Amino acid sequence: MAETLTEALERIAGGMEFRRFLLPDGVAALDPPAGTQPCDRLLFVMHGVKREPMSLGGEAREIELAPGDAYLVRKNVWEYCSVATAHRLLCIVPRNGFLRVSYYDYPAGMHRGEWCDPEAVHSGRPVPQPLLAVFAALGEPGGEAGSHVPHLLRAAAALALAECRRPAPPAGKAAATFDRVRTFLDYNYTRPIGRGELAERFGLNANYLSELFRRMGGCGVQEYIEARRFEMARRLLRTTELPVKAVAEHCGFSGEVYFIRRFRELHGRPPGRYRIEQNS
C-alpha cells in the first residue's frame, strides 16, 4: 500500500537521512518564465527521481533530485515544478492563517502544467510560531550545508505532523475546499480557465464556488486569477526585457490590447511606463 501523508511526515521526523538541502535564489531567469507563489514551500523528495530546473548561486541549473533531498522555495522565488518523471513529493506550506501539507504522487509521462491532486491536510488555524521560526532558519542564505539543517528539516516535519493530527476547527471543511481550489489556481493561473470548468473539476456548484471565494478570499474567482496574472506581469516587467505582448501571453491574457488597458486601469500607467519607472 502506498505511503500516506502522515506516514511520510513520521518517516522524516523519525530520523530520515538527508543527502542535501537546496535553497533556490530565483536570480537566474528561465525562458519561458516560471511562476512564483505568495508563500514559502518546503519540499521533500520521498520516492523516485525529479529533474528540477533551479537558480542556484545566480545560475540556472537542472538538478536531479532523489529521496533524501529537500529544498525550500521562498515566497516570490520562481518554481519550475517538473513532473516529467515518476516521483513522490511532500510539501509543507505555511500560508496566511493556516498550514497546508500536501503529498503528491506523480506518475511517469506527465507534461508540465498537468495537475495531480495530492493528499492534503488544511489545518484551519494559524501556523505555530515554532514552525515559522524553523522556516526562517532554513531560509538563511549560506547555511544550506550546515550540520544543523537535518535537525531543522526533521523539526519542520514533526511540527507539521502535530498540526495534521489536531482536530479540524468547525469551519475547516469549507476552508480546506477553498484552499484546494486556490492552490490549483496558484499553479495554473496562466491557463485559460473559467468558473464553470473549475467548479466541475472539484465537484462543486459554480455559484457555491463564487460565494466561497468571496467569503474566504474577499474576491471572485476571475478576480483572483487576474490578480495572480498581474502579479506575474509586474515581475516580468521588472526583471526581464520581454516585449509587452510576450508578457501578456506568458501571464495568460487573451490579448495585448486588453492587457495594456487593464494594466493602465489598475496601475495608473501602461506596462511600458511601469517598466521604465521600476528600472530607473
PDB file of C-alpha atoms in Angstrom:
ATOM      1  CA  MET A   1       0.000   0.000   0.000  1.00  0.00           C
ATOM      2  CA  ALA A   2       1.251   3.490  -0.858  1.00  0.00           C
ATOM      3  CA  GLU A   3       2.721   5.611   1.906  1.00  0.00           C
ATOM      4  CA  THR A   4       0.284   8.166   3.345  1.00  0.00           C
ATOM      5  CA  LEU A   5       0.950  11.813   4.122  1.00  0.00           C
ATOM      6  CA  THR A   6       1.217  11.219   7.863  1.00  0.00           C
ATOM      7  CA  GLU A   7       3.480   8.204   7.331  1.00  0.00           C
ATOM      8  CA  ALA A   8       5.779  10.348   5.187  1.00  0.00           C
ATOM      9  CA  LEU A   9       5.918  13.025   7.894  1.00  0.00           C
ATOM     10  CA  GLU A  10       6.632  10.350  10.509  1.00  0.00           C
ATOM     11  CA  ARG A  11       9.470   8.967   8.379  1.00  0.00           C
ATOM     12  CA  ILE A  12      11.075  12.392   8.051  1.00  0.00           C
ATOM     13  CA  ALA A  13      10.596  13.370  11.698  1.00  0.00           C
ATOM     14  CA  GLY A  14      11.762   9.956  12.907  1.00  0.00           C
ATOM     15  CA  GLY A  15      15.309  10.343  11.626  1.00  0.00           C
ATOM     16  CA  MET A  16      15.282  10.301   7.821  1.00  0.00           C
ATOM     17  CA  GLU A  17      18.781  10.724   6.420  1.00  0.00           C
ATOM     18  CA  PHE A  18      19.271  13.691   4.099  1.00  0.00           C
ATOM     19  CA  ARG A  19      21.568  13.853   1.078  1.00  0.00           C
ATOM     20  CA  ARG A  20      21.401  17.622   0.659  1.00  0.00           C
ATOM     21  CA  PHE A  21      19.319  20.722   1.199  1.00  0.00           C
ATOM     22  CA  LEU A  22      18.933  23.350  -1.535  1.00  0.00           C
ATOM     23  CA  LEU A  23      17.840  26.972  -1.344  1.00  0.00           C
ATOM     24  CA  PRO A  24      16.991  28.304  -4.842  1.00  0.00           C
ATOM     25  CA  ASP A  25      17.620  32.048  -5.144  1.00  0.00           C
ATOM     26  CA  GLY A  26      15.439  32.887  -8.166  1.00  0.00           C
ATOM     27  CA  VAL A  27      18.127  35.176  -9.622  1.00  0.00           C
ATOM     28  CA  ALA A  28      18.647  33.428 -12.969  1.00  0.00           C
ATOM     29  CA  ALA A  29      15.569  33.604 -15.190  1.00  0.00           C
ATOM     30  CA  LEU A  30      14.012  30.847 -17.286  1.00  0.00           C
ATOM     31  CA  ASP A  31      12.667  31.203 -20.805  1.00  0.00           C
ATOM     32  CA  PRO A  32       9.714  30.843 -20.800  1.00  0.00           C
ATOM     33  CA  PRO A  33       9.418  32.268 -17.290  1.00  0.00           C
ATOM     34  CA  ALA A  34       8.300  30.075 -14.397  1.00  0.00           C
ATOM     35  CA  GLY A  35       5.618  31.131 -11.954  1.00  0.00           C
ATOM     36  CA  THR A  36       6.056  32.212  -8.346  1.00  0.00           C
ATOM     37  CA  GLN A  37       3.918  31.637  -5.262  1.00  0.00           C
ATOM     38  CA  PRO A  38       2.978  34.092  -2.485  1.00  0.00           C
ATOM     39  CA  CYS A  39       4.271  31.768   0.250  1.00  0.00           C
ATOM     40  CA  ASP A  40       7.277  29.637   1.233  1.00  0.00           C
ATOM     41  CA  ARG A  41       7.271  25.933   0.253  1.00  0.00           C
ATOM     42  CA  LEU A  42       9.424  23.273   1.905  1.00  0.00           C
ATOM     43  CA  LEU A  43       9.642  20.186  -0.314  1.00  0.00           C
ATOM     44  CA  PHE A  44      10.966  16.675   0.361  1.00  0.00           C
ATOM     45  CA  VAL A  45      11.585  14.111  -2.382  1.00  0.00           C
ATOM     46  CA  MET A  46      10.309  10.841  -0.899  1.00  0.00           C
ATOM     47  CA  HIS A  47      10.385   8.421  -3.861  1.00  0.00           C
ATOM     48  CA  GLY A  48      11.639   8.381  -7.451  1.00  0.00           C
ATOM     49  CA  VAL A  49      13.681  10.994  -9.284  1.00  0.00           C
ATOM     50  CA  LYS A  50      12.764  14.603 -10.023  1.00  0.00           C
ATOM     51  CA  ARG A  51      14.756  16.693 -12.511  1.00  0.00           C
ATOM     52  CA  GLU A  52      14.080  20.256 -11.463  1.00  0.00           C
ATOM     53  CA  PRO A  53      15.477  23.463 -13.007  1.00  0.00           C
ATOM     54  CA  MET A  54      16.555  25.903 -10.284  1.00  0.00           C
ATOM     55  CA  SER A  55      18.526  29.096  -9.883  1.00  0.00           C
ATOM     56  CA  LEU A  56      21.421  28.330  -7.535  1.00  0.00           C
ATOM     57  CA  GLY A  57      24.190  30.850  -6.955  1.00  0.00           C
ATOM     58  CA  GLY A  58      22.607  33.041  -9.613  1.00  0.00           C
ATOM     59  CA  GLU A  59      22.894  30.362 -12.321  1.00  0.00           C
ATOM     60  CA  ALA A  60      20.095  28.292 -13.866  1.00  0.00           C
ATOM     61  CA  ARG A  61      20.794  24.584 -13.437  1.00  0.00           C
ATOM     62  CA  GLU A  62      18.855  21.334 -13.781  1.00  0.00           C
ATOM     63  CA  ILE A  63      19.180  19.375 -10.548  1.00  0.00           C
ATOM     64  CA  GLU A  64      18.471  15.660 -10.307  1.00  0.00           C
ATOM     65  CA  LEU A  65      16.667  15.212  -7.010  1.00  0.00           C
ATOM     66  CA  ALA A  66      16.250  11.865  -5.250  1.00  0.00           C
ATOM     67  CA  PRO A  67      14.998  10.578  -1.891  1.00  0.00           C
ATOM     68  CA  GLY A  68      16.874  12.367   0.874  1.00  0.00           C
ATOM     69  CA  ASP A  69      16.883  15.684  -0.988  1.00  0.00           C
ATOM     70  CA  ALA A  70      14.923  18.657   0.321  1.00  0.00           C
ATOM     71  CA  TYR A  71      14.623  22.243  -0.832  1.00  0.00           C
ATOM     72  CA  LEU A  72      12.980  25.458   0.289  1.00  0.00           C
ATOM     73  CA  VAL A  73      11.411  27.696  -2.360  1.00  0.00           C
ATOM     74  CA  ARG A  74      10.837  31.046  -0.701  1.00  0.00           C
ATOM     75  CA  LYS A  75       7.986  33.443  -1.306  1.00  0.00           C
ATOM     76  CA  ASN A  76       8.138  35.030  -4.787  1.00  0.00           C
ATOM     77  CA  VAL A  77      11.063  32.827  -5.923  1.00  0.00           C
ATOM     78  CA  TRP A  78      10.155  31.005  -9.133  1.00  0.00           C
ATOM     79  CA  GLU A  79       9.494  27.270  -9.114  1.00  0.00           C
ATOM     80  CA  TYR A  80       9.575  25.188 -12.294  1.00  0.00           C
ATOM     81  CA  CYS A  81       7.506  22.254 -10.946  1.00  0.00           C
ATOM     82  CA  SER A  82       8.853  19.496 -13.205  1.00  0.00           C
ATOM     83  CA  VAL A  83       6.528  16.483 -13.471  1.00  0.00           C
ATOM     84  CA  ALA A  84       8.239  14.574 -16.297  1.00  0.00           C
ATOM     85  CA  THR A  85       9.483  11.706 -14.115  1.00  0.00           C
ATOM     86  CA  ALA A  86       7.737   9.497 -11.565  1.00  0.00           C
ATOM     87  CA  HIS A  87       8.248  10.775  -8.024  1.00  0.00           C
ATOM     88  CA  ARG A  88       6.506  11.462  -4.723  1.00  0.00           C
ATOM     89  CA  LEU A  89       6.877  14.872  -3.154  1.00  0.00           C
ATOM     90  CA  LEU A  90       5.898  16.066   0.319  1.00  0.00           C
ATOM     91  CA  CYS A  91       5.235  19.795   0.556  1.00  0.00           C
ATOM     92  CA  ILE A  92       4.834  21.889   3.745  1.00  0.00           C
ATOM     93  CA  VAL A  93       3.379  25.354   3.121  1.00  0.00           C
ATOM     94  CA  PRO A  94       2.728  27.957   5.847  1.00  0.00           C
ATOM     95  CA  ARG A  95       0.058  30.210   4.353  1.00  0.00           C
ATOM     96  CA  ASN A  96      -1.592  33.308   5.734  1.00  0.00           C
ATOM     97  CA  GLY A  97      -3.746  31.995   8.565  1.00  0.00           C
ATOM     98  CA  PHE A  98      -3.252  28.225   8.171  1.00  0.00           C
ATOM     99  CA  LEU A  99      -0.848  25.403   7.366  1.00  0.00           C
ATOM    100  CA  ARG A 100      -1.157  23.240   4.255  1.00  0.00           C
ATOM    101  CA  VAL A 101       0.646  19.907   3.937  1.00  0.00           C
ATOM    102  CA  SER A 102       0.406  18.011   0.629  1.00  0.00           C
ATOM    103  CA  TYR A 103       1.701  14.679  -0.634  1.00  0.00           C
ATOM    104  CA  TYR A 104       1.935  14.496  -4.431  1.00  0.00           C
ATOM    105  CA  ASP A 105       2.279  11.216  -6.330  1.00  0.00           C
ATOM    106  CA  TYR A 106       3.391  11.997  -9.887  1.00  0.00           C
ATOM    107  CA  PRO A 107       3.310   9.127 -12.404  1.00  0.00           C
ATOM    108  CA  ALA A 108       5.775   8.969 -15.275  1.00  0.00           C
ATOM    109  CA  GLY A 109       4.943  10.758 -18.510  1.00  0.00           C
ATOM    110  CA  MET A 110       3.110  13.812 -17.228  1.00  0.00           C
ATOM    111  CA  HIS A 111       3.601  17.132 -19.002  1.00  0.00           C
ATOM    112  CA  ARG A 112       4.401  20.454 -17.404  1.00  0.00           C
ATOM    113  CA  GLY A 113       1.197  22.225 -16.447  1.00  0.00           C
ATOM    114  CA  GLU A 114      -0.727  18.998 -15.834  1.00  0.00           C
ATOM    115  CA  TRP A 115      -2.200  18.817 -12.356  1.00  0.00           C
ATOM    116  CA  CYS A 116      -2.047  15.942  -9.903  1.00  0.00           C
ATOM    117  CA  ASP A 117      -4.463  16.197  -6.963  1.00  0.00           C
ATOM    118  CA  PRO A 118      -2.486  15.487  -3.780  1.00  0.00           C
ATOM    119  CA  GLU A 119      -3.427  14.002  -0.459  1.00  0.00           C
ATOM    120  CA  ALA A 120      -3.632  17.177   1.596  1.00  0.00           C
ATOM    121  CA  VAL A 121      -4.307  18.493   5.087  1.00  0.00           C
ATOM    122  CA  HIS A 122      -5.502  22.036   5.764  1.00  0.00           C
ATOM    123  CA  SER A 123      -5.019  22.955   9.439  1.00  0.00           C
ATOM    124  CA  GLY A 124      -7.718  25.642   9.558  1.00  0.00           C
ATOM    125  CA  ARG A 125      -5.727  27.549  12.195  1.00  0.00           C
ATOM    126  CA  PRO A 126      -2.726  29.919  12.268  1.00  0.00           C
ATOM    127  CA  VAL A 127       0.700  28.384  11.681  1.00  0.00           C
ATOM    128  CA  PRO A 128       2.503  27.779  15.011  1.00  0.00           C
ATOM    129  CA  GLN A 129       5.367  30.171  15.687  1.00  0.00           C
ATOM    130  CA  PRO A 130       7.968  27.390  16.179  1.00  0.00           C
ATOM    131  CA  LEU A 131       7.323  26.176  12.621  1.00  0.00           C
ATOM    132  CA  LEU A 132       7.655  29.714  11.258  1.00  0.00           C
ATOM    133  CA  ALA A 133      10.953  30.009  13.158  1.00  0.00           C
ATOM    134  CA  VAL A 134      12.201  26.784  11.533  1.00  0.00           C
ATOM    135  CA  PHE A 135      11.324  28.155   8.083  1.00  0.00           C
ATOM    136  CA  ALA A 136      13.147  31.413   8.876  1.00  0.00           C
ATOM    137  CA  ALA A 137      16.261  29.494   9.951  1.00  0.00           C
ATOM    138  CA  LEU A 138      16.199  27.284   6.843  1.00  0.00           C
ATOM    139  CA  GLY A 139      15.847  30.374   4.649  1.00  0.00           C
ATOM    140  CA  GLU A 140      19.087  31.959   5.855  1.00  0.00           C
ATOM    141  CA  PRO A 141      21.385  32.175   2.786  1.00  0.00           C
ATOM    142  CA  GLY A 142      24.724  30.407   3.014  1.00  0.00           C
ATOM    143  CA  GLY A 143      23.753  27.795   5.573  1.00  0.00           C
ATOM    144  CA  GLU A 144      22.438  25.091   3.265  1.00  0.00           C
ATOM    145  CA  ALA A 145      25.217  22.609   4.132  1.00  0.00           C
ATOM    146  CA  GLY A 146      25.278  23.317   7.878  1.00  0.00           C
ATOM    147  CA  SER A 147      25.168  20.432  10.337  1.00  0.00           C
ATOM    148  CA  HIS A 148      22.040  21.983  11.875  1.00  0.00           C
ATOM    149  CA  VAL A 149      19.961  21.669   8.679  1.00  0.00           C
ATOM    150  CA  PRO A 150      18.879  17.995   9.057  1.00  0.00           C
ATOM    151  CA  HIS A 151      17.634  18.780  12.570  1.00  0.00           C
ATOM    152  CA  LEU A 152      15.623  21.731  11.236  1.00  0.00           C
ATOM    153  CA  LEU A 153      14.117  19.609   8.454  1.00  0.00           C
ATOM    154  CA  ARG A 154      13.063  16.915  10.916  1.00  0.00           C
ATOM    155  CA  ALA A 155      11.677  19.578  13.254  1.00  0.00           C
ATOM    156  CA  ALA A 156       9.602  21.039  10.407  1.00  0.00           C
ATOM    157  CA  ALA A 157       8.127  17.605   9.701  1.00  0.00           C
ATOM    158  CA  ALA A 158       7.438  16.927  13.395  1.00  0.00           C
ATOM    159  CA  LEU A 159       5.682  20.273  13.865  1.00  0.00           C
ATOM    160  CA  ALA A 160       3.654  19.776  10.682  1.00  0.00           C
ATOM    161  CA  LEU A 161       2.721  16.262  11.811  1.00  0.00           C
ATOM    162  CA  ALA A 162       1.464  17.606  15.144  1.00  0.00           C
ATOM    163  CA  GLU A 163      -0.743  20.107  13.302  1.00  0.00           C
ATOM    164  CA  CYS A 164      -2.095  17.416  10.979  1.00  0.00           C
ATOM    165  CA  ARG A 165      -3.129  15.318  13.980  1.00  0.00           C
ATOM    166  CA  ARG A 166      -5.090  18.098  15.660  1.00  0.00           C
ATOM    167  CA  PRO A 167      -8.882  18.062  15.156  1.00  0.00           C
ATOM    168  CA  ALA A 168     -10.029  20.401  12.393  1.00  0.00           C
ATOM    169  CA  PRO A 169     -11.972  23.502  13.541  1.00  0.00           C
ATOM    170  CA  PRO A 170     -15.710  23.703  12.703  1.00  0.00           C
ATOM    171  CA  ALA A 171     -15.166  25.799   9.564  1.00  0.00           C
ATOM    172  CA  GLY A 172     -12.354  23.543   8.384  1.00  0.00           C
ATOM    173  CA  LYS A 173     -14.183  21.780   5.533  1.00  0.00           C
ATOM    174  CA  ALA A 174     -15.075  24.963   3.626  1.00  0.00           C
ATOM    175  CA  ALA A 175     -11.604  26.379   4.272  1.00  0.00           C
ATOM    176  CA  ALA A 176      -9.979  23.183   3.010  1.00  0.00           C
ATOM    177  CA  THR A 177     -12.107  23.238  -0.156  1.00  0.00           C
ATOM    178  CA  PHE A 178     -11.200  26.863  -0.779  1.00  0.00           C
ATOM    179  CA  ASP A 179      -7.523  26.064  -0.268  1.00  0.00           C
ATOM    180  CA  ARG A 180      -7.631  23.112  -2.692  1.00  0.00           C
ATOM    181  CA  VAL A 181      -9.120  25.287  -5.426  1.00  0.00           C
ATOM    182  CA  ARG A 182      -6.839  28.237  -4.709  1.00  0.00           C
ATOM    183  CA  THR A 183      -3.741  26.026  -4.729  1.00  0.00           C
ATOM    184  CA  PHE A 184      -4.769  24.641  -8.113  1.00  0.00           C
ATOM    185  CA  LEU A 185      -5.172  28.209  -9.420  1.00  0.00           C
ATOM    186  CA  ASP A 186      -1.821  29.278  -7.960  1.00  0.00           C
ATOM    187  CA  TYR A 187      -0.141  26.730 -10.239  1.00  0.00           C
ATOM    188  CA  ASN A 188      -2.445  27.113 -13.264  1.00  0.00           C
ATOM    189  CA  TYR A 189      -3.466  30.775 -13.462  1.00  0.00           C
ATOM    190  CA  THR A 190      -1.695  31.279 -16.794  1.00  0.00           C
ATOM    191  CA  ARG A 191      -4.041  28.760 -18.446  1.00  0.00           C
ATOM    192  CA  PRO A 192      -7.439  29.748 -19.868  1.00  0.00           C
ATOM    193  CA  ILE A 193      -9.831  28.552 -17.180  1.00  0.00           C
ATOM    194  CA  GLY A 194     -13.356  29.644 -16.283  1.00  0.00           C
ATOM    195  CA  ARG A 195     -15.541  29.343 -13.219  1.00  0.00           C
ATOM    196  CA  GLY A 196     -17.659  26.527 -14.696  1.00  0.00           C
ATOM    197  CA  GLU A 197     -14.674  24.362 -15.620  1.00  0.00           C
ATOM    198  CA  LEU A 198     -13.114  24.976 -12.217  1.00  0.00           C
ATOM    199  CA  ALA A 199     -16.307  24.072 -10.365  1.00  0.00           C
ATOM    200  CA  GLU A 200     -16.713  20.878 -12.405  1.00  0.00           C
ATOM    201  CA  ARG A 201     -13.118  19.861 -11.736  1.00  0.00           C
ATOM    202  CA  PHE A 202     -13.659  19.978  -7.978  1.00  0.00           C
ATOM    203  CA  GLY A 203     -17.237  18.680  -7.994  1.00  0.00           C
ATOM    204  CA  LEU A 204     -18.725  21.976  -6.813  1.00  0.00           C
ATOM    205  CA  ASN A 205     -21.698  24.102  -7.774  1.00  0.00           C
ATOM    206  CA  ALA A 206     -20.456  27.159  -9.708  1.00  0.00           C
ATOM    207  CA  ASN A 207     -22.471  29.591  -7.591  1.00  0.00           C
ATOM    208  CA  TYR A 208     -21.173  27.986  -4.397  1.00  0.00           C
ATOM    209  CA  LEU A 209     -17.619  28.316  -5.708  1.00  0.00           C
ATOM    210  CA  SER A 210     -18.120  32.045  -6.316  1.00  0.00           C
ATOM    211  CA  GLU A 211     -19.636  32.512  -2.859  1.00  0.00           C
ATOM    212  CA  LEU A 212     -16.779  30.535  -1.286  1.00  0.00           C
ATOM    213  CA  PHE A 213     -14.150  32.747  -2.923  1.00  0.00           C
ATOM    214  CA  ARG A 214     -15.905  35.956  -1.911  1.00  0.00           C
ATOM    215  CA  ARG A 215     -16.400  34.764   1.668  1.00  0.00           C
ATOM    216  CA  MET A 216     -12.935  33.305   2.229  1.00  0.00           C
ATOM    217  CA  GLY A 217     -10.800  35.179  -0.304  1.00  0.00           C
ATOM    218  CA  GLY A 218     -12.536  38.540  -0.485  1.00  0.00           C
ATOM    219  CA  CYS A 219     -12.835  38.424  -4.282  1.00  0.00           C
ATOM    220  CA  GLY A 220     -14.398  36.475  -7.135  1.00  0.00           C
ATOM    221  CA  VAL A 221     -12.760  33.564  -8.938  1.00  0.00           C
ATOM    222  CA  GLN A 222     -11.849  35.563 -12.045  1.00  0.00           C
ATOM    223  CA  GLU A 223     -10.646  38.455  -9.891  1.00  0.00           C
ATOM    224  CA  TYR A 224      -8.275  36.084  -8.105  1.00  0.00           C
ATOM    225  CA  ILE A 225      -6.969  34.665 -11.383  1.00  0.00           C
ATOM    226  CA  GLU A 226      -6.447  38.149 -12.796  1.00  0.00           C
ATOM    227  CA  ALA A 227      -4.652  39.307  -9.643  1.00  0.00           C
ATOM    228  CA  ARG A 228      -2.171  36.413  -9.913  1.00  0.00           C
ATOM    229  CA  ARG A 229      -1.633  37.161 -13.618  1.00  0.00           C
ATOM    230  CA  PHE A 230      -0.881  40.821 -12.948  1.00  0.00           C
ATOM    231  CA  GLU A 231       1.439  39.846 -10.106  1.00  0.00           C
ATOM    232  CA  MET A 232       3.462  37.764 -12.575  1.00  0.00           C
ATOM    233  CA  ALA A 233       3.249  40.507 -15.219  1.00  0.00           C
ATOM    234  CA  ARG A 234       4.754  43.078 -12.850  1.00  0.00           C
ATOM    235  CA  ARG A 235       7.591  40.695 -12.018  1.00  0.00           C
ATOM    236  CA  LEU A 236       8.351  40.042 -15.693  1.00  0.00           C
ATOM    237  CA  LEU A 237       8.269  43.750 -16.491  1.00  0.00           C
ATOM    238  CA  ARG A 238      10.735  44.433 -13.666  1.00  0.00           C
ATOM    239  CA  THR A 239      13.114  41.546 -14.254  1.00  0.00           C
ATOM    240  CA  THR A 240      13.068  40.745 -17.989  1.00  0.00           C
ATOM    241  CA  GLU A 241      13.220  42.514 -21.328  1.00  0.00           C
ATOM    242  CA  LEU A 242      10.325  40.557 -22.817  1.00  0.00           C
ATOM    243  CA  PRO A 243       8.124  42.661 -25.125  1.00  0.00           C
ATOM    244  CA  VAL A 244       4.805  43.680 -23.597  1.00  0.00           C
ATOM    245  CA  LYS A 245       2.955  41.322 -25.954  1.00  0.00           C
ATOM    246  CA  ALA A 246       5.078  38.381 -24.771  1.00  0.00           C
ATOM    247  CA  VAL A 247       4.495  39.331 -21.128  1.00  0.00           C
ATOM    248  CA  ALA A 248       0.742  39.290 -21.741  1.00  0.00           C
ATOM    249  CA  GLU A 249       0.941  35.857 -23.398  1.00  0.00           C
ATOM    250  CA  HIS A 250       3.146  34.330 -20.687  1.00  0.00           C
ATOM    251  CA  CYS A 251       0.740  35.509 -17.984  1.00  0.00           C
ATOM    252  CA  GLY A 252      -2.338  34.051 -19.669  1.00  0.00           C
ATOM    253  CA  PHE A 253      -4.026  37.190 -21.010  1.00  0.00           C
ATOM    254  CA  SER A 254      -6.068  36.670 -24.157  1.00  0.00           C
ATOM    255  CA  GLY A 255      -4.742  39.750 -25.945  1.00  0.00           C
ATOM    256  CA  GLU A 256      -2.191  42.549 -25.706  1.00  0.00           C
ATOM    257  CA  VAL A 257      -4.791  45.326 -26.071  1.00  0.00           C
ATOM    258  CA  TYR A 258      -6.855  44.113 -23.110  1.00  0.00           C
ATOM    259  CA  PHE A 259      -3.703  43.590 -21.033  1.00  0.00           C
ATOM    260  CA  ILE A 260      -2.457  47.144 -21.643  1.00  0.00           C
ATOM    261  CA  ARG A 261      -5.865  48.714 -20.992  1.00  0.00           C
ATOM    262  CA  ARG A 262      -6.450  46.761 -17.804  1.00  0.00           C
ATOM    263  CA  PHE A 263      -2.892  47.342 -16.591  1.00  0.00           C
ATOM    264  CA  ARG A 264      -3.391  51.094 -17.011  1.00  0.00           C
ATOM    265  CA  GLU A 265      -6.695  50.929 -15.098  1.00  0.00           C
ATOM    266  CA  LEU A 266      -5.091  49.106 -12.178  1.00  0.00           C
ATOM    267  CA  HIS A 267      -1.703  50.823 -12.031  1.00  0.00           C
ATOM    268  CA  GLY A 268      -2.342  54.279 -13.459  1.00  0.00           C
ATOM    269  CA  ARG A 269       0.151  53.856 -16.301  1.00  0.00           C
ATOM    270  CA  PRO A 270       0.784  51.448 -19.191  1.00  0.00           C
ATOM    271  CA  PRO A 271       3.144  48.466 -18.831  1.00  0.00           C
ATOM    272  CA  GLY A 272       5.982  50.137 -20.740  1.00  0.00           C
ATOM    273  CA  ARG A 273       5.964  53.175 -18.458  1.00  0.00           C
ATOM    274  CA  TYR A 274       5.781  50.920 -15.385  1.00  0.00           C
ATOM    275  CA  ARG A 275       8.885  49.047 -16.593  1.00  0.00           C
ATOM    276  CA  ILE A 276      10.840  52.272 -17.134  1.00  0.00           C
ATOM    277  CA  GLU A 277       9.934  53.617 -13.693  1.00  0.00           C
ATOM    278  CA  GLN A 278      10.797  50.358 -11.940  1.00  0.00           C
ATOM    279  CA  ASN A 279      14.189  50.105 -13.631  1.00  0.00           C
ATOM    280  CA  SER A 280      15.220  53.750 -13.366  1.00  0.00           C
TER     281      SER A 280
END
